[in-house]
Short mmCIF file of C-alpha atoms in Angstrom, two decimals:
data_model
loop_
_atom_site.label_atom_id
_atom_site.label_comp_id
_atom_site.label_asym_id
_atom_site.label_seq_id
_atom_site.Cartn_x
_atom_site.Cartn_y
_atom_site.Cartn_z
CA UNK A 1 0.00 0.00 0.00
CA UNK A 2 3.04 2.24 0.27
CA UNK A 3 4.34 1.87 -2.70
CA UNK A 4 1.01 2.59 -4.66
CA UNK A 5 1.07 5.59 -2.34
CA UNK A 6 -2.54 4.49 -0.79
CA UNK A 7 -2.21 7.18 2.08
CA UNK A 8 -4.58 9.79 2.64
CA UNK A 9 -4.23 12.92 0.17
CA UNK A 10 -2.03 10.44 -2.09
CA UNK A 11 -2.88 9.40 -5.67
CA UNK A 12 -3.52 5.80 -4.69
CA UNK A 13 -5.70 6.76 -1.82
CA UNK A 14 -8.58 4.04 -0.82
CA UNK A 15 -7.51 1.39 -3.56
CA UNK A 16 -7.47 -2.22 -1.73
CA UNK A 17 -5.32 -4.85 -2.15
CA UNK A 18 -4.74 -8.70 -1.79
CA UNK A 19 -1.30 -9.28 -2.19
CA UNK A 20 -0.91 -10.77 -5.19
CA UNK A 21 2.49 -10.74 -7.39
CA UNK A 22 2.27 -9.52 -10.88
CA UNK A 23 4.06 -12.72 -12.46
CA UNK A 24 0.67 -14.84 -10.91
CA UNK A 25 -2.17 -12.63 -12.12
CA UNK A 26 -0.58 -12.83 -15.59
CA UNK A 27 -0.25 -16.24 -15.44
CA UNK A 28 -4.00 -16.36 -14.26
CA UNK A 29 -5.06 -14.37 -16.64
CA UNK A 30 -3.45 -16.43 -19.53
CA UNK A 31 -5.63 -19.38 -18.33
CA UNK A 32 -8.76 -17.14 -18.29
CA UNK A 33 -8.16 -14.85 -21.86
CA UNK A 34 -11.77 -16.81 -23.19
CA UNK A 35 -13.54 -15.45 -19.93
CA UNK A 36 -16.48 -13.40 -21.37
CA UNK A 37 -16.38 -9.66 -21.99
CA UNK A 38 -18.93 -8.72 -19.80
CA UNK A 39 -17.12 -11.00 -16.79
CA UNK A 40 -13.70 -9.12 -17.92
CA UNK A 41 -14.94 -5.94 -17.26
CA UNK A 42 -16.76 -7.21 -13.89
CA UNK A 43 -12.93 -7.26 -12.88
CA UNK A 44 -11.73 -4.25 -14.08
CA UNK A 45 -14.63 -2.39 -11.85
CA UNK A 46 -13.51 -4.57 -8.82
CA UNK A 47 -12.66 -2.53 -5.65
CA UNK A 48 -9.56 -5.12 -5.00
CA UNK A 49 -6.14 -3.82 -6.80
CA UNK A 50 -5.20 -7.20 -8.22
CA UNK A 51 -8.26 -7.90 -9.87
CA UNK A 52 -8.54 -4.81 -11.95
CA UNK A 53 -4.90 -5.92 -13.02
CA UNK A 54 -6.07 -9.09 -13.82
CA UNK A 55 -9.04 -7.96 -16.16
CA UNK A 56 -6.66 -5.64 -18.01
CA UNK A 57 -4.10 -7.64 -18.85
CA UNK A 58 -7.46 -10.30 -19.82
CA UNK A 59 -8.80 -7.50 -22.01
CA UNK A 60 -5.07 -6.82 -23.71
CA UNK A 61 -4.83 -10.65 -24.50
CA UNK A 62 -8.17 -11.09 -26.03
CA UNK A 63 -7.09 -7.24 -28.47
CA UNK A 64 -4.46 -9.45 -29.44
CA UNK A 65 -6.29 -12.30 -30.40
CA UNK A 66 -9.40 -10.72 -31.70
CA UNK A 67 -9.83 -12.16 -35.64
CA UNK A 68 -11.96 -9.15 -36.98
CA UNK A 69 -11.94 -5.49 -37.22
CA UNK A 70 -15.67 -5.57 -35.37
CA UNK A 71 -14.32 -7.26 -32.42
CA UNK A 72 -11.14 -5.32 -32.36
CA UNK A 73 -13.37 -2.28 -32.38
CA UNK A 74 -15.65 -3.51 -29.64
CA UNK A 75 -13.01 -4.61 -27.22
CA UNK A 76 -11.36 -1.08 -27.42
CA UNK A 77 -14.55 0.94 -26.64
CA UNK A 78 -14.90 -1.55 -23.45
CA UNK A 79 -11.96 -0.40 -22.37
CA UNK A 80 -12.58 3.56 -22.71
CA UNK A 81 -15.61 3.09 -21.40
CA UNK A 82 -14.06 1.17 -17.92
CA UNK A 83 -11.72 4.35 -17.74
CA UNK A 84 -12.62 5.13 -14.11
CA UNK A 85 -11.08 2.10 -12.96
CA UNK A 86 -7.97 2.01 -14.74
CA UNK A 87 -6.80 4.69 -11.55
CA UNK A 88 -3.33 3.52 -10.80
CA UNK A 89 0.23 3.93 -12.73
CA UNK A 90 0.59 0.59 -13.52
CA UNK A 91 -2.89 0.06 -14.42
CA UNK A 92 -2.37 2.25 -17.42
CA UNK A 93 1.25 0.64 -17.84
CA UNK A 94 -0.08 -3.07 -18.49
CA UNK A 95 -3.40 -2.05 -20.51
CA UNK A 96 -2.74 1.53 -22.76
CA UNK A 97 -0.40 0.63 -25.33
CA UNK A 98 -1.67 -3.24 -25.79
CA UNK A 99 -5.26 -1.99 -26.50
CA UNK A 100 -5.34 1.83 -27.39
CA UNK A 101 -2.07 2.04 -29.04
CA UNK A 102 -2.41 -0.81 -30.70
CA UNK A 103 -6.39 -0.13 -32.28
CA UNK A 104 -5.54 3.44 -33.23
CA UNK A 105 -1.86 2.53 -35.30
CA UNK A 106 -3.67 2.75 -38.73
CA UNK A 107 -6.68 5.02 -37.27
CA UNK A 108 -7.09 8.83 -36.42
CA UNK A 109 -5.38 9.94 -32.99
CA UNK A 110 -7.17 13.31 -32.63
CA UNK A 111 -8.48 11.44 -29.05
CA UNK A 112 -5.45 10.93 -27.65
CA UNK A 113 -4.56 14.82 -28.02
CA UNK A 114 -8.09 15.20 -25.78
CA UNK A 115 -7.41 13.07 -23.44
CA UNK A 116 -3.57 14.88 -22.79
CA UNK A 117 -5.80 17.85 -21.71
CA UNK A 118 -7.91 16.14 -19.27
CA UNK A 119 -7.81 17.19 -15.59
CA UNK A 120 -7.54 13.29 -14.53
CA UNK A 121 -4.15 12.17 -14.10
CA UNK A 122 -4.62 8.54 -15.13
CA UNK A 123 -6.21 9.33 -18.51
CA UNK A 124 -3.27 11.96 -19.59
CA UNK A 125 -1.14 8.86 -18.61
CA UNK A 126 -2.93 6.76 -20.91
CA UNK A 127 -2.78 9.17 -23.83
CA UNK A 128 1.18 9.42 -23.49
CA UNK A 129 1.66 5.55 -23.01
CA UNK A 130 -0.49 4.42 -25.38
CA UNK A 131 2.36 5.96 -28.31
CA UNK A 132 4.34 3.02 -26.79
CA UNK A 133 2.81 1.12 -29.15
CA UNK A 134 3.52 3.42 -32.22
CA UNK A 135 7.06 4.08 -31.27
CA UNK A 136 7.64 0.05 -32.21
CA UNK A 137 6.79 0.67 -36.00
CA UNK A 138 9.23 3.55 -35.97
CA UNK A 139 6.08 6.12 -36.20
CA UNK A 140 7.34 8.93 -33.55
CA UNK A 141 5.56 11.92 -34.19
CA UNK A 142 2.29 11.54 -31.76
CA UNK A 143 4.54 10.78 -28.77
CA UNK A 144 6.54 13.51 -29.11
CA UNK A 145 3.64 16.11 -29.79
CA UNK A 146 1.77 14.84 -26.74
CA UNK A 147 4.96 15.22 -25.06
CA UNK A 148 5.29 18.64 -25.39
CA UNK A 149 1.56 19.03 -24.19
CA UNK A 150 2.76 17.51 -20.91
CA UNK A 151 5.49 19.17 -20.86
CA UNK A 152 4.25 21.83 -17.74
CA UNK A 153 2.12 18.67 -16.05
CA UNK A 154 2.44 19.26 -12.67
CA UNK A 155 2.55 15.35 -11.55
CA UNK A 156 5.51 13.39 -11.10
CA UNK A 157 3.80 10.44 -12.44
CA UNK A 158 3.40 12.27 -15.84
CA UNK A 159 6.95 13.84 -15.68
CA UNK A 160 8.18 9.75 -15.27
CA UNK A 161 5.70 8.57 -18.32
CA UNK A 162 6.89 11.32 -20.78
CA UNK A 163 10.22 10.58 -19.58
CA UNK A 164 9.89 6.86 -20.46
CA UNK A 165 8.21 7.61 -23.70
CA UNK A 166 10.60 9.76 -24.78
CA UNK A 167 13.87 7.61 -23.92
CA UNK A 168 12.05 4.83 -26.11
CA UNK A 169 11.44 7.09 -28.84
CA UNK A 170 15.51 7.70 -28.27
CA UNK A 171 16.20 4.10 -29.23
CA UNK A 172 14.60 4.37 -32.48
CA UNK A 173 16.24 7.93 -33.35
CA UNK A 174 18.62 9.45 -31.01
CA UNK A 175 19.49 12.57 -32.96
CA UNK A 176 16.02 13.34 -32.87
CA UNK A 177 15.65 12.99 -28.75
CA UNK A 178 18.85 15.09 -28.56
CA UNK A 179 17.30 17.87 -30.68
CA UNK A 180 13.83 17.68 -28.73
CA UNK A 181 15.71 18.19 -25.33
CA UNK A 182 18.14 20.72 -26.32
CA UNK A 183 14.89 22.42 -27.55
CA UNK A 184 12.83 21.95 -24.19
CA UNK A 185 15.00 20.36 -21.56
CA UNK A 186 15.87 23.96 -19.83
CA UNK A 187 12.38 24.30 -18.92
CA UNK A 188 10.88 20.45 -18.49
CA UNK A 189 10.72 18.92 -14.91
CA UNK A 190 13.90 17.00 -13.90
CA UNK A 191 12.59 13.96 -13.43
CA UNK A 192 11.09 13.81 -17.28
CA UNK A 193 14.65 15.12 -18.44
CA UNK A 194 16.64 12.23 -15.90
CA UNK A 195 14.56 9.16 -17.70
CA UNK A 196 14.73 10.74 -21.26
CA UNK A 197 18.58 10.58 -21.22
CA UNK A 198 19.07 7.24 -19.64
CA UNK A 199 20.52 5.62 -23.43
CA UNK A 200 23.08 8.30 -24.23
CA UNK A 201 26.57 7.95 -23.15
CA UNK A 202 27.99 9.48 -20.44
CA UNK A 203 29.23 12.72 -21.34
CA UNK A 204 26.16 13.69 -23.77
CA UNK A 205 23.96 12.74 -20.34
CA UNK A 206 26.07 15.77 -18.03
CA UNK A 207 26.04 17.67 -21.11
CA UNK A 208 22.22 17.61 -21.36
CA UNK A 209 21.62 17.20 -17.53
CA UNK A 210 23.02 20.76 -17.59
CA UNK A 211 20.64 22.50 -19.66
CA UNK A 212 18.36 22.77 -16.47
#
């Protein structure tokens, strides 16, 4: 309960837990991907940590097996539509990119850009992590214009999720990472700039670590 910071005034405050290790709910939910959609999403509205976990990584598992565009389609708006309950980091971490990021790689991303704007922490997580899943077919460009929308976020849980997105987006072009943080790193938080630079070497890192 600590470290999901569960204390009062905290983001985790109230959430409940059981005590169950991530490496067991997956394998769990591996044996229960054919569980109904309707029972999935009983899961994801549980009031017990774990077995929100469990229903997300379910509902990521059966986006990846779906055979048709229809059921594609319908599994995604399930999971908008259970966005209330997807309230913790790694909630997002487990679930955006497998099922948003992955439907909206050949679609229209304008929702993602709305959802960057919205007062609620957890869904301007999932807008930034969901461009995981477009940073693996070398497409860039929505991760790093949503990450200049978050740039001024004033949660550390945002500052570590751009930061993440951003080193990724590193791996697949470095000289354009370098350019985007010579550009903004004097003014983004330190946190975002300390994750960002984690793949360059060690000189460009204290070079860059001293734009702040």
């Amino acid at each position: 309960m600590r470290f999901f910071k569960t204390g009062k005034g905290e983001y985790g405050y109230g959430d409940r837990f059981l005590g169950i290790r991530v490496p067991v709910l997956r394998k769990l939910a591996q044996e229960f991907t054919d569980l109904s959609l309707e029972q999935t999403r009983k899961l994801i509205r549980s009031k017990f940590h774990e077995e929100r976990l469990t229903g997300l990584i379910i509902l990521a598992n059966k986006y990846q097996r779906a055979s048709s565009d229809q059921e594609r389609r319908i599994i995604y708006q399930a999971y908008v539509r259970e966005f209330e309950f997807i309230n913790n980091w790694d909630l997002v971490d487990v679930s955006a990119p497998h099922v948003v990021g992955r439907h909206l790689l050949d679609k229209e991303r304008k929702q993602l850009y709305r959802w960057a704007k919205s007062p609620r922490l957890w869904t301007r997580r999932i807008s930034i992590v969901s461009t995981l899943w477009f940073i693996r077919s070398h497409d860039l460009e929505d991760s790093y214009r949503i990450s200049e929308l978050l740039l001024r976020d004033s949660h550390d849980l945002i500052h570590k999720a751009v930061g993440w997105v951003l080193r990724e987006a590193g791996k697949k072009d470095m000289q354009r990472l370098e350019k985007f943080l010579r550009r903004h790193g004097k003014t983004m938080p330190r946190t975002m700039l300390r994750y960002a630079i984690e793949r360059f070497p060690e000189g460009k890192r204290q070079t860059l670590l001293k734009l702040k």
